[in-house]
Coordinates of C-alpha atoms in Angstrom, one line a residue:
X1 CA 23.0 2.1 -16.2
X2 CA 24.7 0.0 -13.5
X3 CA 28.3 -1.2 -13.9
X4 CA 28.6 -5.0 -14.5
X5 CA 29.7 -5.9 -10.9
X6 CA 26.8 -4.1 -9.3
X7 CA 24.3 -5.6 -11.8
X8 CA 25.6 -9.0 -10.9
X9 CA 25.1 -8.4 -7.2
X10 CA 21.5 -7.3 -7.8
X11 CA 20.7 -10.3 -10.0
X12 CA 22.2 -12.7 -7.4
X13 CA 20.1 -11.0 -4.7
X14 CA 16.9 -11.2 -6.8
X15 CA 17.4 -14.9 -7.6
X16 CA 17.9 -15.8 -4.0
X17 CA 15.0 -13.8 -2.6
X18 CA 11.4 -14.8 -2.0
X19 CA 8.5 -13.0 -3.7
X20 CA 7.6 -11.3 -0.4
X21 CA 11.2 -10.1 0.1
X22 CA 11.3 -8.7 -3.4
X23 CA 8.0 -6.8 -2.7
X24 CA 9.5 -5.4 0.5
X25 CA 12.7 -4.3 -1.3
X26 CA 10.6 -2.6 -3.9
X27 CA 8.8 -0.5 -1.3
X28 CA 12.1 0.1 0.6
X29 CA 13.9 1.4 -2.5
X30 CA 10.9 3.5 -3.6
X31 CA 10.9 5.2 -0.2
X32 CA 14.6 6.1 -0.5
X33 CA 14.1 7.6 -4.0
X34 CA 11.0 9.6 -3.1
X35 CA 12.6 11.0 0.0
X36 CA 16.0 11.7 -1.5
X37 CA 17.9 9.7 1.2
X38 CA 21.6 9.0 0.5
X39 CA 23.2 5.6 0.9
X40 CA 24.9 6.7 4.0
X41 CA 21.7 7.5 5.8
X42 CA 20.4 3.9 5.4
X43 CA 23.7 2.1 5.5
X44 CA 23.4 -1.5 6.9
X45 CA 25.7 -2.8 9.6
X46 CA 29.3 -3.0 8.8
X47 CA 30.8 -6.5 8.0
X48 CA 32.5 -6.5 11.4
X49 CA 29.0 -6.5 13.1
X50 CA 27.3 -9.2 11.0
X51 CA 23.6 -9.6 11.6
X52 CA 22.2 -13.0 12.3
X53 CA 19.4 -14.3 10.1
X54 CA 15.8 -15.1 11.2
X55 CA 13.1 -16.8 9.1
X56 CA 9.5 -15.6 9.3
X57 CA 7.1 -18.1 7.8
X58 CA 3.4 -17.7 7.5
X59 CA 0.4 -19.9 6.7
X60 CA -2.7 -18.0 5.7
X61 CA -6.2 -18.6 4.3
X62 CA -7.6 -15.1 4.3
X63 CA -4.4 -13.0 4.2
X64 CA -4.2 -12.0 7.8
X65 CA -1.2 -14.1 8.7
X66 CA 0.6 -12.8 5.7
X67 CA -0.1 -9.2 6.7
X68 CA 1.1 -9.8 10.3
X69 CA 4.2 -11.7 9.2
X70 CA 5.1 -8.9 6.7
X71 CA 4.7 -6.2 9.4
X72 CA 7.0 -8.3 11.6
X73 CA 9.6 -8.6 8.9
X74 CA 9.6 -4.8 8.3
X75 CA 10.1 -4.2 12.1
X76 CA 12.8 -6.8 12.3
X77 CA 14.7 -5.3 9.4
X78 CA 14.4 -1.8 10.9
X79 CA 16.2 -3.2 13.9
X80 CA 19.0 -4.5 11.8
X81 CA 17.9 -8.1 11.7
X82 CA 18.3 -10.0 8.4
X83 CA 14.8 -11.4 8.2
X84 CA 13.7 -13.8 5.5
X85 CA 9.9 -13.7 4.8
X86 CA 8.4 -16.8 3.2
X87 CA 5.0 -18.4 2.8
X88 CA 4.8 -21.9 4.2
X89 CA 3.7 -23.3 0.9
X90 CA 7.0 -22.1 -0.6
X91 CA 9.2 -23.0 2.3
X92 CA 11.8 -25.7 1.7
X93 CA 11.0 -28.3 4.3
X94 CA 14.6 -29.6 4.5
X95 CA 15.7 -26.0 5.5
X96 CA 14.1 -26.5 9.0
X97 CA 17.0 -28.6 10.2
X98 CA 19.4 -25.7 9.2
X99 CA 17.4 -22.8 10.7
X100 CA 18.7 -21.1 13.9
X101 CA 15.8 -18.7 14.5
X102 CA 12.4 -19.6 13.1
X103 CA 9.1 -17.7 13.7
X104 CA 5.8 -18.7 12.2
X105 CA 2.5 -16.9 12.0
X106 CA -0.3 -19.3 11.2
X107 CA -4.1 -19.3 11.2
X108 CA -6.6 -22.0 11.8
X109 CA -9.4 -23.0 9.5
X110 CA -12.2 -25.6 9.3
X111 CA -12.1 -28.0 12.2
X112 CA -8.8 -27.0 13.8
X113 CA -6.9 -27.5 10.6
X114 CA -3.9 -25.5 9.2
X115 CA -4.4 -23.4 6.0
X116 CA -4.1 -25.4 2.8
X117 CA -0.8 -23.8 2.0
X118 CA 0.7 -24.8 5.4
X119 CA -0.5 -28.4 5.3
X120 CA 2.8 -29.8 3.9
X121 CA 4.8 -28.1 6.6
X122 CA 2.3 -29.2 9.2
X123 CA 2.4 -32.8 8.1
X124 CA 6.2 -32.7 7.7
X125 CA 6.8 -31.7 11.4
X126 CA 4.3 -34.3 12.6
X127 CA 5.1 -37.3 10.4
X128 CA 8.9 -37.2 10.2
X129 CA 11.1 -38.5 13.0
X130 CA 13.8 -35.9 12.8
X131 CA 15.3 -33.6 15.5
X132 CA 16.0 -29.9 15.4
X133 CA 17.9 -29.1 18.6
X134 CA 19.6 -26.1 17.0
X135 CA 16.2 -24.4 16.4
X136 CA 15.0 -21.4 18.5
X137 CA 11.4 -20.6 17.6
X138 CA 8.2 -18.7 18.3
X139 CA 4.6 -19.2 17.1
X140 CA 1.9 -16.5 16.6
X141 CA -1.5 -18.2 16.2
X142 CA -4.5 -16.4 14.6
X143 CA -8.0 -17.6 15.2
X144 CA -11.5 -16.8 16.2
X145 CA -12.8 -17.5 19.8
X146 CA -16.3 -18.0 18.4
X147 CA -15.1 -21.4 17.2
X148 CA -14.3 -24.3 19.6
X149 CA -10.9 -25.2 18.1
X150 CA -9.6 -21.7 18.4
X151 CA -5.9 -21.4 17.2
X152 CA -5.5 -25.2 17.2
X153 CA -3.2 -25.2 14.2
X154 CA -0.8 -22.8 15.9
X155 CA -1.0 -24.7 19.1
X156 CA -0.1 -27.9 17.3
X157 CA 2.9 -26.3 15.5
X158 CA 4.2 -24.8 18.8
X159 CA 4.0 -28.1 20.6
X160 CA 5.5 -30.2 17.8
X161 CA 8.5 -27.9 17.2
X162 CA 9.2 -28.3 20.9
X163 CA 8.8 -32.1 20.8
X164 CA 11.4 -32.2 17.9
X165 CA 13.9 -30.5 20.2
X166 CA 13.4 -26.9 19.3
X167 CA 13.8 -24.2 22.0
X168 CA 10.7 -22.0 22.4
X169 CA 12.3 -18.5 23.1
X170 CA 8.9 -16.8 23.3
X171 CA 5.6 -18.3 24.6
X172 CA 2.9 -19.2 22.1
X173 CA 0.7 -16.1 21.4
X174 CA -2.9 -16.8 20.5
X175 CA -4.8 -13.9 18.8
X176 CA -8.5 -13.4 18.3
X177 CA -10.0 -11.6 15.3
X178 CA -8.9 -8.2 16.8
X179 CA -5.3 -9.4 16.6
X180 CA -3.3 -6.2 16.1
X181 CA -2.6 -5.3 19.7
X182 CA -1.6 -8.9 20.7
X183 CA 0.5 -9.3 17.6
X184 CA 2.4 -6.1 18.2
X185 CA 3.1 -7.2 21.8
X186 CA 4.4 -10.5 20.5
X187 CA 6.7 -8.7 18.0
X188 CA 8.2 -6.7 20.9
X189 CA 8.6 -9.8 23.0
X190 CA 10.4 -11.5 20.1
X191 CA 12.7 -8.5 19.4
X192 CA 13.5 -8.3 23.1
X193 CA 14.4 -12.0 23.2
X194 CA 16.5 -11.6 20.1
X195 CA 18.3 -8.6 21.6
X196 CA 19.1 -10.7 24.7
X197 CA 20.6 -13.3 22.4
X198 CA 22.6 -10.7 20.5
X199 CA 20.8 -11.2 17.3
X200 CA 19.9 -7.5 17.1
X201 CA 23.1 -5.7 16.2
X202 CA 23.3 -2.1 17.7
X203 CA 25.5 -1.0 14.8
X204 CA 22.8 -1.7 12.2
X205 CA 21.2 1.4 10.8
X206 CA 18.6 0.1 8.4
X207 CA 16.0 2.9 8.6
X208 CA 13.6 3.0 5.6
X209 CA 12.6 6.6 5.0
X210 CA 8.9 5.5 4.7
X211 CA 7.2 2.4 5.8
X212 CA 4.9 1.4 2.9
X213 CA 1.9 -0.6 4.0
X214 CA 1.4 -3.6 1.8
X215 CA -1.9 -4.0 0.0
X216 CA -3.8 -7.1 1.0
X217 CA -3.6 -8.3 -2.6
X218 CA -7.4 -8.7 -2.9
X219 CA -9.2 -7.6 -6.1
X220 CA -12.3 -5.6 -5.2
X221 CA -15.3 -5.5 -7.5
X222 CA -18.1 -2.9 -7.7
X223 CA -21.1 -5.2 -7.6
X224 CA -24.8 -4.6 -8.3
X225 CA -27.7 -6.9 -7.2
X226 CA -29.7 -8.1 -10.2
X227 CA -31.8 -10.7 -8.3
X228 CA -32.6 -11.3 -4.6
X229 CA -35.4 -13.8 -3.9
X230 CA -36.4 -16.0 -1.0
X231 CA -36.1 -19.7 -2.0
X232 CA -38.3 -21.0 0.8
X233 CA -42.0 -21.3 0.1
X234 CA -44.8 -19.8 2.2
X235 CA -45.1 -21.6 5.6
X236 CA -41.4 -22.3 6.0
X237 CA -39.5 -21.7 9.2
X238 CA -36.6 -20.4 7.2
X239 CA -35.6 -17.6 4.9
X240 CA -32.9 -18.5 2.3
X241 CA -32.0 -15.8 -0.2
X242 CA -30.7 -16.5 -3.7
X243 CA -28.7 -13.5 -4.7
X244 CA -27.3 -12.8 -8.2
X245 CA -24.6 -10.2 -8.7
X246 CA -22.9 -8.6 -11.7
X247 CA -20.0 -6.2 -11.7
X248 CA -18.5 -3.4 -13.9
X249 CA -15.8 -5.8 -15.0
X250 CA -15.5 -9.6 -15.5
X251 CA -15.6 -11.5 -12.2
X252 CA -12.8 -14.1 -11.9
X253 CA -13.7 -17.1 -9.8
X254 CA -13.8 -20.9 -9.9
X255 CA -16.4 -23.3 -8.5
X256 CA -15.6 -23.8 -4.8
X257 CA -14.6 -20.2 -4.2
X258 CA -16.5 -17.8 -1.9
X259 CA -17.8 -14.2 -2.2
X260 CA -16.6 -11.9 0.6
X261 CA -18.4 -8.7 1.6
X262 CA -18.5 -6.4 4.5
X263 CA -22.1 -5.6 5.7
X264 CA -23.3 -2.2 6.9
X265 CA -24.7 -1.8 10.4
X266 CA -28.4 -1.1 10.7
X267 CA -29.2 2.6 10.1
X268 CA -31.8 2.6 12.9
X269 CA -29.2 1.3 15.5
X270 CA -26.6 3.8 14.4
X271 CA -29.1 6.6 14.7
X272 CA -30.0 5.5 18.2
X273 CA -26.3 5.3 19.3
X274 CA -25.7 8.8 18.0
X275 CA -28.7 10.1 19.9
X276 CA -27.8 8.5 23.2
X277 CA -24.1 9.6 23.1
X278 CA -24.6 13.1 21.6
X279 CA -21.5 12.6 19.5
X280 CA -20.9 14.9 16.5
X281 CA -21.7 12.8 13.4
X282 CA -19.5 14.9 11.1
X283 CA -16.4 14.7 13.4
X284 CA -13.5 13.3 11.4
X285 CA -11.9 10.4 13.3
X286 CA -9.1 7.9 12.6
X287 CA -9.1 4.6 14.4
X288 CA -6.7 1.7 14.1
X289 CA -9.2 0.3 11.6
X290 CA -10.4 3.1 9.4
X291 CA -10.7 6.8 8.9
X292 CA -13.9 8.9 8.3
X293 CA -16.7 10.7 10.0
X294 CA -18.2 9.2 13.1
X295 CA -21.4 8.4 11.2
X296 CA -19.4 6.7 8.4
X297 CA -17.4 4.6 10.8
X298 CA -20.4 3.5 12.8
X299 CA -22.3 2.6 9.6
X300 CA -19.6 1.0 7.4
X301 CA -16.5 0.2 9.3
X302 CA -16.8 -0.6 13.0
X303 CA -18.4 -3.7 14.6
X304 CA -21.1 -2.7 17.0
X305 CA -22.8 -6.1 17.2
X306 CA -22.1 -8.9 19.7
X307 CA -18.8 -7.3 20.8
X308 CA -15.8 -9.5 21.8
X309 CA -15.4 -9.8 25.5
X310 CA -12.0 -8.1 25.1
X311 CA -13.7 -5.1 23.6
X312 CA -16.3 -5.1 26.4
X313 CA -13.4 -5.0 28.9
X314 CA -11.9 -2.0 27.1
X315 CA -15.3 -0.3 27.3
X316 CA -15.4 -0.9 31.1
X317 CA -11.9 0.5 31.5
X318 CA -12.8 3.6 29.5
X319 CA -16.1 4.3 31.2
X320 CA -15.2 3.1 34.7
X321 CA -18.3 0.7 34.9
X322 CA -18.2 -2.7 36.5
X323 CA -19.4 -4.9 33.6
X324 CA -19.9 -8.7 33.6
X325 CA -17.5 -10.8 31.5
X326 CA -19.9 -11.4 28.6
X327 CA -20.6 -10.3 25.1
X328 CA -22.9 -7.3 24.3
X329 CA -24.1 -5.2 21.5
X330 CA -22.8 -1.7 21.7
X331 CA -26.3 -0.2 22.0
X332 CA -26.9 -2.5 25.1
X333 CA -23.7 -1.3 26.7
X334 CA -24.6 2.3 26.2
X335 CA -28.0 1.9 27.6
X336 CA -27.0 -0.2 30.7
X337 CA -23.6 1.4 31.2
X338 CA -23.7 5.0 29.7
X339 CA -20.7 6.9 28.6
X340 CA -20.0 10.2 30.5
X341 CA -20.0 12.4 27.4
X342 CA -19.3 12.5 23.7
X343 CA -15.6 12.7 24.2
X344 CA -15.6 9.5 26.2
X345 CA -17.6 7.8 23.5
X346 CA -15.0 8.8 20.9
X347 CA -12.5 6.9 23.0
X348 CA -14.8 3.9 22.9
X349 CA -15.0 4.2 19.1
X350 CA -11.2 3.9 18.9
X351 CA -11.4 0.6 20.8
X352 CA -13.9 -1.1 18.5
X353 CA -12.8 -3.8 16.0
X354 CA -13.6 -3.6 12.3
X355 CA -16.6 -5.3 10.8
X356 CA -15.2 -8.6 9.6
X357 CA -15.8 -9.7 6.0
X358 CA -18.4 -12.5 5.7
X359 CA -17.7 -15.4 3.2
X360 CA -20.5 -17.1 1.3
X361 CA -19.9 -20.1 -0.9
X362 CA -20.5 -19.3 -4.5
X363 CA -23.5 -21.1 -6.0
X364 CA -22.9 -20.3 -9.7
X365 CA -20.6 -21.4 -12.4
X366 CA -18.4 -19.1 -14.5
X367 CA -19.2 -21.2 -17.6
X368 CA -23.0 -21.5 -17.0
X369 CA -23.7 -18.1 -15.6
X370 CA -21.6 -15.8 -17.7
X371 CA -20.7 -12.5 -16.0
X372 CA -22.6 -13.3 -12.8
X373 CA -21.8 -14.7 -9.4
X374 CA -24.6 -16.2 -7.2
X375 CA -24.7 -16.8 -3.5
X376 CA -27.1 -18.6 -1.2
X377 CA -27.7 -17.0 2.2
X378 CA -29.8 -18.3 5.1
X379 CA -31.1 -15.6 7.5
X380 CA -29.2 -16.4 10.7
X381 CA -31.5 -16.3 13.8
X382 CA -30.3 -16.7 17.4
X383 CA -31.3 -15.9 20.9
X384 CA -29.5 -13.6 23.3
X385 CA -31.1 -13.4 26.8
X386 CA -34.3 -14.8 25.2
X387 CA -34.4 -12.0 22.6
X388 CA -34.4 -13.1 19.0
X389 CA -31.4 -11.6 17.0
X390 CA -30.4 -11.8 13.4
X391 CA -27.0 -12.2 11.9
X392 CA -25.6 -8.9 10.8
X393 CA -24.7 -9.9 7.3
X394 CA -27.5 -12.3 6.5
X395 CA -30.0 -9.7 7.5
X396 CA -28.1 -7.1 5.5
X397 CA -28.1 -9.2 2.3
X398 CA -31.7 -10.2 2.7
X399 CA -32.7 -6.5 2.8
X400 CA -30.7 -5.5 -0.3
X401 CA -33.1 -4.5 -3.1
X402 CA -32.3 -5.1 -6.8
X403 CA -30.0 -2.4 -8.3
X404 CA -28.1 -1.9 -5.0
X405 CA -24.4 -1.3 -5.4
X406 CA -21.9 -2.9 -3.0
X407 CA -18.2 -3.9 -2.9
X408 CA -17.0 -7.5 -2.7
X409 CA -14.0 -9.6 -3.4
X410 CA -13.5 -13.3 -4.3
X411 CA -12.0 -15.6 -1.7
X412 CA -10.1 -18.4 -3.3
X413 CA -10.8 -21.8 -1.8
X414 CA -8.0 -23.9 -3.3
X415 CA -8.9 -26.9 -1.2
X416 CA -12.4 -27.3 -2.6
X417 CA -12.0 -27.8 -6.3
X418 CA -13.6 -30.0 -8.9
X419 CA -11.5 -33.0 -10.0
X420 CA -10.8 -33.9 -13.6
X421 CA -14.0 -34.0 -15.8
X422 CA -13.9 -37.9 -16.0
X423 CA -13.8 -38.4 -12.2
X424 CA -16.9 -39.2 -10.1
X425 CA -18.0 -36.9 -7.3
X426 CA -20.1 -37.4 -4.2
X427 CA -21.6 -34.2 -2.9
X428 CA -23.1 -33.9 0.6
X429 CA -24.6 -30.5 1.1
X430 CA -27.7 -30.1 3.3
X431 CA -29.2 -26.6 3.8
X432 CA -27.1 -23.8 2.3
X433 CA -24.4 -26.4 1.9
X434 CA -26.1 -26.9 -1.5
X435 CA -24.4 -23.7 -2.7
X436 CA -21.1 -25.0 -3.9
X437 CA -22.8 -28.2 -5.1
X438 CA -25.0 -26.2 -7.4
X439 CA -21.8 -24.5 -8.7
X440 CA -20.2 -27.9 -9.3
X441 CA -23.2 -29.3 -11.1
X442 CA -23.7 -26.2 -13.3
X443 CA -20.0 -26.2 -14.2
X444 CA -20.0 -29.9 -15.0
X445 CA -23.1 -29.5 -17.1
X446 CA -21.7 -26.5 -19.0
X447 CA -18.4 -28.2 -19.7
X448 CA -19.7 -31.6 -20.6
X449 CA -17.8 -33.5 -17.8
X450 CA -18.3 -37.2 -18.1
X451 CA -17.8 -38.2 -14.5
X452 CA -20.8 -39.4 -12.4
X453 CA -22.4 -37.0 -9.9
X454 CA -24.2 -38.0 -6.7
X455 CA -25.9 -35.4 -4.5
X456 CA -27.1 -35.8 -0.9
X457 CA -29.3 -32.9 0.1
X458 CA -31.4 -32.3 3.2
X459 CA -33.7 -29.7 4.7
X460 CA -36.7 -29.5 7.0
X461 CA -39.7 -29.9 4.6
X462 CA -39.9 -31.1 1.0
X463 CA -42.7 -28.7 0.0
X464 CA -41.3 -25.5 1.4
X465 CA -37.5 -26.1 1.7
X466 CA -36.3 -28.0 -1.3
X467 CA -33.8 -25.4 -2.4
X468 CA -33.2 -25.2 -6.2
X469 CA -35.7 -28.0 -6.7
X470 CA -36.4 -27.3 -10.4
X471 CA -32.8 -27.2 -11.4
X472 CA -31.9 -30.3 -9.4
X473 CA -34.7 -32.3 -10.9
X474 CA -33.8 -31.0 -14.4
X475 CA -30.2 -32.2 -13.9
X476 CA -31.5 -35.6 -12.7
X477 CA -33.7 -36.0 -15.8
X478 CA -31.0 -35.0 -18.2
X479 CA -28.4 -37.3 -16.6
X480 CA -26.1 -34.6 -15.3
X481 CA -27.0 -35.8 -11.9
X482 CA -26.5 -39.6 -11.7
X483 CA -28.1 -40.1 -8.3
X484 CA -30.0 -38.0 -5.9
X485 CA -30.6 -38.8 -2.2
X486 CA -32.9 -36.6 -0.2
X487 CA -33.5 -36.2 3.5
X488 CA -36.3 -33.9 4.8
X489 CA -36.1 -34.1 8.6
X490 CA -39.5 -32.8 9.6
X491 CA -41.8 -34.6 7.1
X492 CA -42.2 -37.6 9.4
X493 CA -42.2 -38.2 13.1
X494 CA -38.7 -39.6 13.2
X495 CA -36.1 -37.0 12.0
X496 CA -34.1 -38.2 9.0
X497 CA -30.8 -36.5 8.0
X498 CA -28.4 -36.9 5.2
X499 CA -26.2 -39.3 7.3
X500 CA -29.2 -41.6 7.6
X501 CA -29.5 -41.7 3.8
X502 CA -25.8 -42.4 3.5
X503 CA -26.1 -45.4 5.8
X504 CA -29.0 -46.7 3.7
X505 CA -26.9 -46.4 0.6
X506 CA -23.7 -47.7 2.2
X507 CA -23.0 -50.5 -0.3
X508 CA -23.2 -48.3 -3.4
X509 CA -21.5 -45.3 -1.6
X510 CA -18.5 -47.4 -0.7
X511 CA -18.4 -48.8 -4.2
X512 CA -18.2 -45.3 -5.6
X513 CA -15.4 -44.4 -3.2
X514 CA -13.4 -47.6 -4.0
X515 CA -13.8 -46.7 -7.7
X516 CA -12.1 -43.4 -7.1
X517 CA -14.9 -40.9 -6.4
X518 CA -14.1 -37.6 -4.8
X519 CA -16.1 -36.6 -1.7
X520 CA -17.3 -33.1 -0.9
X521 CA -19.0 -31.9 2.2
X522 CA -20.5 -28.4 2.7
X523 CA -22.7 -26.8 5.3
X524 CA -22.7 -26.4 9.0
X525 CA -19.6 -27.7 10.8
X526 CA -21.4 -28.7 14.0
X527 CA -23.0 -31.1 14.2
X528 CA -23.6 -31.9 10.5
X529 CA -20.1 -32.3 9.2
X530 CA -19.0 -34.3 12.2
X531 CA -22.0 -36.6 11.9
X532 CA -21.4 -37.1 8.2
X533 CA -17.7 -37.9 8.8
X534 CA -18.5 -40.4 11.6
X535 CA -21.0 -42.1 9.2
X536 CA -18.4 -42.2 6.5
X537 CA -16.0 -43.9 8.9
X538 CA -18.7 -46.4 9.9
X539 CA -19.4 -47.2 6.2
X540 CA -15.7 -47.6 5.4
X541 CA -15.3 -49.9 8.5
X542 CA -18.3 -52.1 7.7
X543 CA -18.2 -52.2 3.9
X544 CA -14.4 -52.4 3.8
X545 CA -14.1 -54.9 6.6
X546 CA -11.7 -52.7 8.5
X547 CA -10.9 -51.9 12.1
X548 CA -11.7 -48.4 13.4
X549 CA -8.0 -47.6 13.1
X550 CA -7.8 -48.8 9.5
X551 CA -11.0 -46.8 8.6
X552 CA -9.4 -43.7 10.0
X553 CA -6.2 -44.4 8.0
X554 CA -8.3 -45.0 4.9
X555 CA -10.1 -41.6 5.3
X556 CA -6.8 -39.9 5.9
X557 CA -5.5 -41.3 2.7
X558 CA -8.5 -39.8 0.9
X559 CA -7.7 -36.4 2.4
X560 CA -4.0 -36.6 1.5
X561 CA -5.0 -37.5 -2.1
X562 CA -7.4 -34.5 -2.3
X563 CA -10.4 -36.9 -2.5
X564 CA -12.1 -35.8 0.7
X565 CA -12.7 -32.1 1.0
X566 CA -14.9 -29.9 3.3
X567 CA -16.3 -26.4 3.1
X568 CA -17.9 -26.1 6.5
X569 CA -18.8 -23.1 8.7

């Protein structure tokens, strides 16, 4: 039992710490106990060499920013820096004017937007006319170069903090999906800069006996496929799979959430890579991403498809080949620019990124489909050098037979939620954008929600591509679906899309919005979601008798009120 004075110190520390700091302290103390270290071996700096404080704030959607920020906090504390780790959704906005050293790790989602939890902070620094001349800061931006607005949220934060008078002490660092190396380099740059400004105290001796890696906080389920059918009829140009999954425990999710899974690489491609390189398949290997045999890593862990240009550059450096600045599959590289031997290929393996989880909007309802989770997956086809390719995950899912076991987790999408049961909703979900709308309708049907429901759906052909036609028509006949607007683009000479149907229904659509309806858009980001938003702005401008500027302000107000939400990809 602790003496009263010590107990008071601990209670005061606990009450003034964030959740992330408490988790770090827990791992830190556990490490001391398990290794038998004495207090003297980990003593902090003496009072005469006080350590200045830095704040590390993160904005995350998938957990990567949190992971990176936590690693940075651990490294900072090992250097004797008093580092406060906090999520931007818990950050006290008024504290920014008091901060001296502020570092943020932030991802970008949707159309160049900040994560939901970081939006208040983002809006605060953009909409308030205050100055922060005392602030010294740095920004680490996470993104994906396959999207046009790569790292835009981080860029915006970096620029705005500077406009408010903050001093950028390290340049903005933009990171692609293989962020670890760039993030580590940024950490070192920050620590060097802090050292130059005498923030790092040489006398500090904080050396945790063990550095405990934090779990990502995701709950993984052992799933089993119970249904996998193609929703498109014979003669369609598309293949859209309806997949139903159960697990060995209750699956916790809400309408609007997504199912995340990591696909396996094709066995035939893995076999060919092994044959071409002569690598020992049973060789145990540990990369920065995973540990296992070469065959396991190539099959389940490492990305071998459409490699990032940065990975291709590493391949060129390892093999000594002159390779164009482009993206290749690993098998293409090996055929065109062979490795010297198996040992060199092992070095290549260590440079590969991990297979990224794929997110699919859930198309079921926890109240209507007890114990199941459904997803709706379109086979992704694309051309590379005039050769037809298929998306790794969509092809993987399409080929999964019933009774297949696989691992998945639920990705929470807190900015795509149903409103109160009495509220009206307008759903615009062409193609596989129908997935969350099916979830919404099934949930509202199962729970007896009284609000009106209007669905806009579109595809190529009515006969072959009307996804979930029977269910939708049933909801229409029973009154669950108040109004249905359909657009089948290839059933007539002139292509008709959902935005054309919206314009045709402009008067009633604006009436619903004025009456308080919530608007949801799901499906492809480009061009669908942009075309739909432009059409909405036109309708608001024309029906509301507003200028273009006023229409934009009107739509922004809907966003701020949570009445205009998008789930686009």
